[in-house]
Coordinates of C-alpha atoms (C1' of nucleotides) in Angstrom, one line a residue:
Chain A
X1 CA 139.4 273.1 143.0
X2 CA 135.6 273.6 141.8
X3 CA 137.5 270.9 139.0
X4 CA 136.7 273.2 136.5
X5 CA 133.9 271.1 135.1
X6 CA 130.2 271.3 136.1
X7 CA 127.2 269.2 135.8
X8 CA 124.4 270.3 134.2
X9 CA 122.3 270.6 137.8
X10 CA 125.5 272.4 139.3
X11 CA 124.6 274.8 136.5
X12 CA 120.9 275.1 137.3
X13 CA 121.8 275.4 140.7
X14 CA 124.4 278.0 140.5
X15 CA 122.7 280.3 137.5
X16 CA 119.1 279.3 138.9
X17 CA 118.3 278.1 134.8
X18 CA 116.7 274.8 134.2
X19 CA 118.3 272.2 132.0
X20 CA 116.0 272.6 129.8
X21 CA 117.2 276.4 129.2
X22 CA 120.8 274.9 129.2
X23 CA 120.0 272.3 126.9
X24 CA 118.2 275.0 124.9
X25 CA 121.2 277.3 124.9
X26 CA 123.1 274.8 123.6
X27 CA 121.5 274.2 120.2
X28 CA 121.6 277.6 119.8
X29 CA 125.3 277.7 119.8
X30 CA 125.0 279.8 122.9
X31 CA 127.1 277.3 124.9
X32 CA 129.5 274.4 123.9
X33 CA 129.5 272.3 126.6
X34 CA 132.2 269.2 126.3
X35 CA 130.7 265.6 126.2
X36 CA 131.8 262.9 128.7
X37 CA 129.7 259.9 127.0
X38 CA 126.2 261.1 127.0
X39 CA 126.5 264.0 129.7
X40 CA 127.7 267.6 129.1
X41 CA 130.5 268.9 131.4
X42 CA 130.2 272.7 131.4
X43 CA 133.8 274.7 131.3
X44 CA 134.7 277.8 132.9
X45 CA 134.3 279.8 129.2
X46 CA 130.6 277.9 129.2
X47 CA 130.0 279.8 132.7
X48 CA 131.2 283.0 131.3
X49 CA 129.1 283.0 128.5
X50 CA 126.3 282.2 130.6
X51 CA 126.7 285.0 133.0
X52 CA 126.7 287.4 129.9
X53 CA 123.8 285.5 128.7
X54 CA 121.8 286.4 131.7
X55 CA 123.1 289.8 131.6
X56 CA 121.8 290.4 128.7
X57 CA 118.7 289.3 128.4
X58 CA 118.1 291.6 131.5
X59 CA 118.7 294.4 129.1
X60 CA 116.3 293.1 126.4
X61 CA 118.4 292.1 124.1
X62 CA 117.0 288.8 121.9
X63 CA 119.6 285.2 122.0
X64 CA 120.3 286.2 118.3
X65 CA 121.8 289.2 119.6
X66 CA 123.4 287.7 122.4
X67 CA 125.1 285.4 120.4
X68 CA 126.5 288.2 117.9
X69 CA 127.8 289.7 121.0
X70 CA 129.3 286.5 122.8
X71 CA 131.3 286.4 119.6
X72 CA 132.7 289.5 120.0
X73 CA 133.5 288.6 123.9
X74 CA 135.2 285.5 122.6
X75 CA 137.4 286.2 119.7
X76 CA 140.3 284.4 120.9
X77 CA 138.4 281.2 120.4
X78 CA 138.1 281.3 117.0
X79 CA 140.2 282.1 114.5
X80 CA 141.0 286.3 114.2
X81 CA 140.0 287.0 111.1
X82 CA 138.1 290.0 109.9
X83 CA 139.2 290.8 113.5
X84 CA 138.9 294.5 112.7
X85 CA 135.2 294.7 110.9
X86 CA 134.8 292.9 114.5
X87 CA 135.9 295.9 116.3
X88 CA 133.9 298.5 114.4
X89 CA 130.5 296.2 115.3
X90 CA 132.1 296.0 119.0
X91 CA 132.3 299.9 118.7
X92 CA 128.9 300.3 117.5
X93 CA 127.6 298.1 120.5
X94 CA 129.3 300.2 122.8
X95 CA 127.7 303.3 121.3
X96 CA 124.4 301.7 121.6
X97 CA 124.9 300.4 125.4
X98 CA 126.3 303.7 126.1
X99 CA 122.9 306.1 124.7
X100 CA 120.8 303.0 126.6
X101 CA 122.5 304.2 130.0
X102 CA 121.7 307.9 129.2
X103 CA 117.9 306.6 128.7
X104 CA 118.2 304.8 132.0
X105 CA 119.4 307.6 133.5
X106 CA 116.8 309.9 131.8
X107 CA 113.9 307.2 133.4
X108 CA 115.6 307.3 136.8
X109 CA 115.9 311.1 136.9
X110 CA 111.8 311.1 136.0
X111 CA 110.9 308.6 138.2
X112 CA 113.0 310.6 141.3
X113 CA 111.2 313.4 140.8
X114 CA 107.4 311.5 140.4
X115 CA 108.7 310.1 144.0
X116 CA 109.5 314.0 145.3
X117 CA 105.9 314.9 144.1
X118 CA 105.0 312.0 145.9
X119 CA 106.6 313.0 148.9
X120 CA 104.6 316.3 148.9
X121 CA 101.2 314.8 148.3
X122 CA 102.1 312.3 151.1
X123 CA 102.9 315.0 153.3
X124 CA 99.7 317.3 152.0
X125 CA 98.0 314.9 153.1
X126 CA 98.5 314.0 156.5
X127 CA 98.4 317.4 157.1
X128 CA 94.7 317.6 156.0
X129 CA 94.4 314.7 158.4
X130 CA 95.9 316.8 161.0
X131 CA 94.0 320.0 160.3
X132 CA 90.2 317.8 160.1
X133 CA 90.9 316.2 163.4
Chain B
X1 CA 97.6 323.7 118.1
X2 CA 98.4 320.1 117.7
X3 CA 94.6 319.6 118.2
X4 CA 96.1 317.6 121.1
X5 CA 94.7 314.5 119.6
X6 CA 95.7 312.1 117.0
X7 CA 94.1 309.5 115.0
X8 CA 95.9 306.1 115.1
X9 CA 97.6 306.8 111.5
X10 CA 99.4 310.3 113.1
X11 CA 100.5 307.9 116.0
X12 CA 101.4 305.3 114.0
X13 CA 104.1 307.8 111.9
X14 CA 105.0 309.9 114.8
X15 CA 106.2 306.7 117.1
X16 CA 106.3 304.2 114.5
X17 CA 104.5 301.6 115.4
X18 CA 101.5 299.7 114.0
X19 CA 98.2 300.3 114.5
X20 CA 97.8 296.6 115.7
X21 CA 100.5 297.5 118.2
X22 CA 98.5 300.5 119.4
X23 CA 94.7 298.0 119.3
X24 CA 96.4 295.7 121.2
X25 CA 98.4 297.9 123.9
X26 CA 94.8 299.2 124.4
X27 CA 93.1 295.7 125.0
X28 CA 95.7 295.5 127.2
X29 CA 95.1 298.5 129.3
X30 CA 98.1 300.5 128.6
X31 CA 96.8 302.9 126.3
X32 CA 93.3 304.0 126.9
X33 CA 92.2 306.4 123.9
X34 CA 88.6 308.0 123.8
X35 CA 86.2 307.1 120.8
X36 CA 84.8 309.4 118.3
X37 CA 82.5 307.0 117.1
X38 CA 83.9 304.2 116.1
X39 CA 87.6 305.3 116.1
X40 CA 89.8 305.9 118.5
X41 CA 92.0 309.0 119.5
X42 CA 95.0 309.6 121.6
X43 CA 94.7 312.1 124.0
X44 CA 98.4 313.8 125.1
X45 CA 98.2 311.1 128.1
X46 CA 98.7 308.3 126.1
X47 CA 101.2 309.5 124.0
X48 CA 103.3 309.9 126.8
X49 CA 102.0 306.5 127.9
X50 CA 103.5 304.9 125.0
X51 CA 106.7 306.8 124.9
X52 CA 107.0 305.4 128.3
X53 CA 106.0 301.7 127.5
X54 CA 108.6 301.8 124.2
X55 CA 111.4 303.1 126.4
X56 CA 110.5 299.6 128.9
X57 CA 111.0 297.7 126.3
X58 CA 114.2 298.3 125.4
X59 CA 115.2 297.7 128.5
X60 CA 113.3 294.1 128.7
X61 CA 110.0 294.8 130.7
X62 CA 107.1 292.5 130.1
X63 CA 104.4 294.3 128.7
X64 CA 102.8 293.0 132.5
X65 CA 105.5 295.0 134.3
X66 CA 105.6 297.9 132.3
X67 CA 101.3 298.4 132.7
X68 CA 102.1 298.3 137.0
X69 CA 105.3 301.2 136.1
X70 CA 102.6 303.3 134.6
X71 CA 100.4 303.1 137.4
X72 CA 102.9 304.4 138.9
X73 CA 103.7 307.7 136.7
X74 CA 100.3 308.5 136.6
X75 CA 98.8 308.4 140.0
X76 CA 97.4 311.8 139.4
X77 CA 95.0 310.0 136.6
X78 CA 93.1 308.2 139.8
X79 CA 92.0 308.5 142.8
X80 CA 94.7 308.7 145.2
X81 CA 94.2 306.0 147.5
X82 CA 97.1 303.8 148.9
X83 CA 99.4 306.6 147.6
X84 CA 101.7 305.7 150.2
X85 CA 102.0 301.7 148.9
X86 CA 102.2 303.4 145.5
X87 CA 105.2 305.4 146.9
X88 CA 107.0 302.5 148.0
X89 CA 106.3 300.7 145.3
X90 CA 108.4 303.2 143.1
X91 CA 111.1 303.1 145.4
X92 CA 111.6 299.5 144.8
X93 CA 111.2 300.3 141.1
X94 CA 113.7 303.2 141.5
X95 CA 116.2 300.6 143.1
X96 CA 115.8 298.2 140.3
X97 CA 116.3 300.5 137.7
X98 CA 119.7 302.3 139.5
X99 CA 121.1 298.6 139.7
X100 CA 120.4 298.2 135.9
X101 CA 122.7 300.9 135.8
X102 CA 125.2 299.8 137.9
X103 CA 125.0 296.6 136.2
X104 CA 125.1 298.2 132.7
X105 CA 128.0 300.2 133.4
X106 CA 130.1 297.6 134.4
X107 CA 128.7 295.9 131.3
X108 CA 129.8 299.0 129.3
X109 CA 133.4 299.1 131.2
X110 CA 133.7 295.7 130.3
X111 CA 133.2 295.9 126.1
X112 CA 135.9 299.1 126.5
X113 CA 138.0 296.4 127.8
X114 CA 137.6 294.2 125.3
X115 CA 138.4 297.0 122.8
X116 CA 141.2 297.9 124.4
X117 CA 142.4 294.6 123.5
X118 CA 141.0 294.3 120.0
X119 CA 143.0 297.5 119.4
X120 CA 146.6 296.1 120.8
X121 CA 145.6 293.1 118.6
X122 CA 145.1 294.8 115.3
X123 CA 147.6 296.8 115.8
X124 CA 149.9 294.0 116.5
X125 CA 148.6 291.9 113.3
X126 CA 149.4 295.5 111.3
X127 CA 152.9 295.5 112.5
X128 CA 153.2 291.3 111.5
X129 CA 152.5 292.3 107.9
X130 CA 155.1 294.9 108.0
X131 CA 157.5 292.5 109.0
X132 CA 156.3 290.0 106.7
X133 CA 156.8 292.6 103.6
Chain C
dC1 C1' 118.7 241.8 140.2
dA2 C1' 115.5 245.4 141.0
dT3 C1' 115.4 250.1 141.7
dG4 C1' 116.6 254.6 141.9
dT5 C1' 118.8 258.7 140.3
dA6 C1' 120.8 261.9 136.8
dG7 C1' 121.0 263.0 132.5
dA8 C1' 119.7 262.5 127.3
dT9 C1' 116.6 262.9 123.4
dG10 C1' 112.6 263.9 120.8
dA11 C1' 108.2 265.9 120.3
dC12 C1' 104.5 268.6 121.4
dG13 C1' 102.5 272.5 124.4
dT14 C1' 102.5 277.3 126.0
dT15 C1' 103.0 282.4 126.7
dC16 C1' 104.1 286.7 124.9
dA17 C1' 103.8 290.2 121.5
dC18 C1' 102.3 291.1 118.0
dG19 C1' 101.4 289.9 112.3
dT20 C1' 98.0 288.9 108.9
dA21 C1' 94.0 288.1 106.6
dA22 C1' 88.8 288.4 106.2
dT23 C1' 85.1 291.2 106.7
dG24 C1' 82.4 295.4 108.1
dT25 C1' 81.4 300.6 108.4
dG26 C1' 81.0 305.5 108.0
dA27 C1' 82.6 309.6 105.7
dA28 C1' 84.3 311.6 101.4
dC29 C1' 85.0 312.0 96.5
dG30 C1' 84.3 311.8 91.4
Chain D
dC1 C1' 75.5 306.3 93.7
dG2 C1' 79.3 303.4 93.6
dT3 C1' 83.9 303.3 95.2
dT4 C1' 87.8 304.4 97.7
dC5 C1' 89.8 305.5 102.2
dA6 C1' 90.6 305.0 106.9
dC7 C1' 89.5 302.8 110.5
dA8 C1' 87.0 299.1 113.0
dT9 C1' 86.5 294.0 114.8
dT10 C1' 87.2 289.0 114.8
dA11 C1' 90.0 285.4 114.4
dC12 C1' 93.6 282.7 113.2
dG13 C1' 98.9 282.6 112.4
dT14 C1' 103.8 283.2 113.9
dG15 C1' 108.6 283.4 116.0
dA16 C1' 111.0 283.5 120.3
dA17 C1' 112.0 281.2 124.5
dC18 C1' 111.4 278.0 126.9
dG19 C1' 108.0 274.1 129.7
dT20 C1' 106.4 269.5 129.9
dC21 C1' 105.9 264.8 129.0
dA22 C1' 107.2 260.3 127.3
dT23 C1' 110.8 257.4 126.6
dC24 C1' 115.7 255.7 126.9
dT25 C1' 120.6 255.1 129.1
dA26 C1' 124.2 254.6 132.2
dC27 C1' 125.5 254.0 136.7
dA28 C1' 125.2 253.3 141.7
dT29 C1' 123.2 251.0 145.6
dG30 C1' 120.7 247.9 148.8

DNA sequence: CATGTAGATGACGTTCACGTAATGTGAACG
DNA sequence: CGTTCACATTACGTGAACGTCATCTACATG
């Protein structure tokens, strides 16, 4: 068993964070580590959170945000109330991760073809070479 | 004709932003407007320049990263040295960007998921106060 | 017992991405 | 001709997200 529980340098070493950012996530009500004494003991929902953490702030979105989200993620912890005016932000979310995909894909689609020009003026190219020798 | 160039108020309006935002993008050398005088206009370059650098930031990129991505859309704008290390550059950047996908699918599959749920749960809590009645 | 070693708690510093005055300037308008 | 715009520059301020440093505990180890 991984015992569940984690240090807080089994965290930095796992997520590749410092404590400092752990520490930091913390007061932020990002995390809720339990307290042995002194030292936090990081659960399994902690770990979660943390991966969507990460996650999301490789999509740009702000803690604030992340936090909103995390809540939806985590209703079960609290209690369920206004569980549905929870769903229709969850469904707006999803509307707004779904057109950011479409953009992504948009980019990609540009950037593939910059690359095919590319191609051509590589190609262009060493056949100039060829031709001037 | 759209004159093909705009003051800083028309870009302002047109991709709302400020016109600090625009100053400083230029002192950083992502925008490079030519003077009339004093002032500045944008030329059809940058404006796709800055629809490009808004789109990065909504997915996260450092203004830093976002200045080398346009490098890479517009090797036309230099000379064409190194256009080879410029290629494989962007196919690293194409990479990145298709796993941001991937990874923001999954995200995406993930909230549906979690809807799913919410929806069994409401439901659930609707058919509790029926029996309660 | 001295000495690490791991973690905790402030408190201040730093970088990024702008915001916000304060002040200046050239063209336009009444 | 004074004033109002629209834009400029210079410089200091700000919030977010940590980094860094000093200091303090608790516990293990030779």
């Amino acid at each position: 068993m991984t015992e569940d529980l984690m240090t807080i340098r089994e965290m930095c070493e796992t997520y590749d964070v410092t404590p400092r950012t752990l520490r930091f996530y913390e007061a932020k009500e990002l995390l809720f580590p339990i307290r042995e004494g002194q030292k936090r003991l990081f659960t399994k929902s902690d770990r979660a959170r943390l991966k969507l953490i990460l996650r999301g702030k490789r999509f740009g979105f702000s803690l604030e945000e992340i936090r909103q989200l995390l809540d939806l993620y985590h209703v079960g912890d609290q209690q369920m109330t206004q569980i549905s005016r929870t769903y229709e932000i969850a469904c707006e979310r999803l509307e707004d991760m779904e057109a950011r995909r479409e953009e992504l894909t948009q980019a990609i689609d540009d950037l593939k073809e910059q690359l095919r020009w590319g191609e051509k003026v590589i190609a262009s190219v060493k056949q100039d070479k060829k031709a001037a020798e």
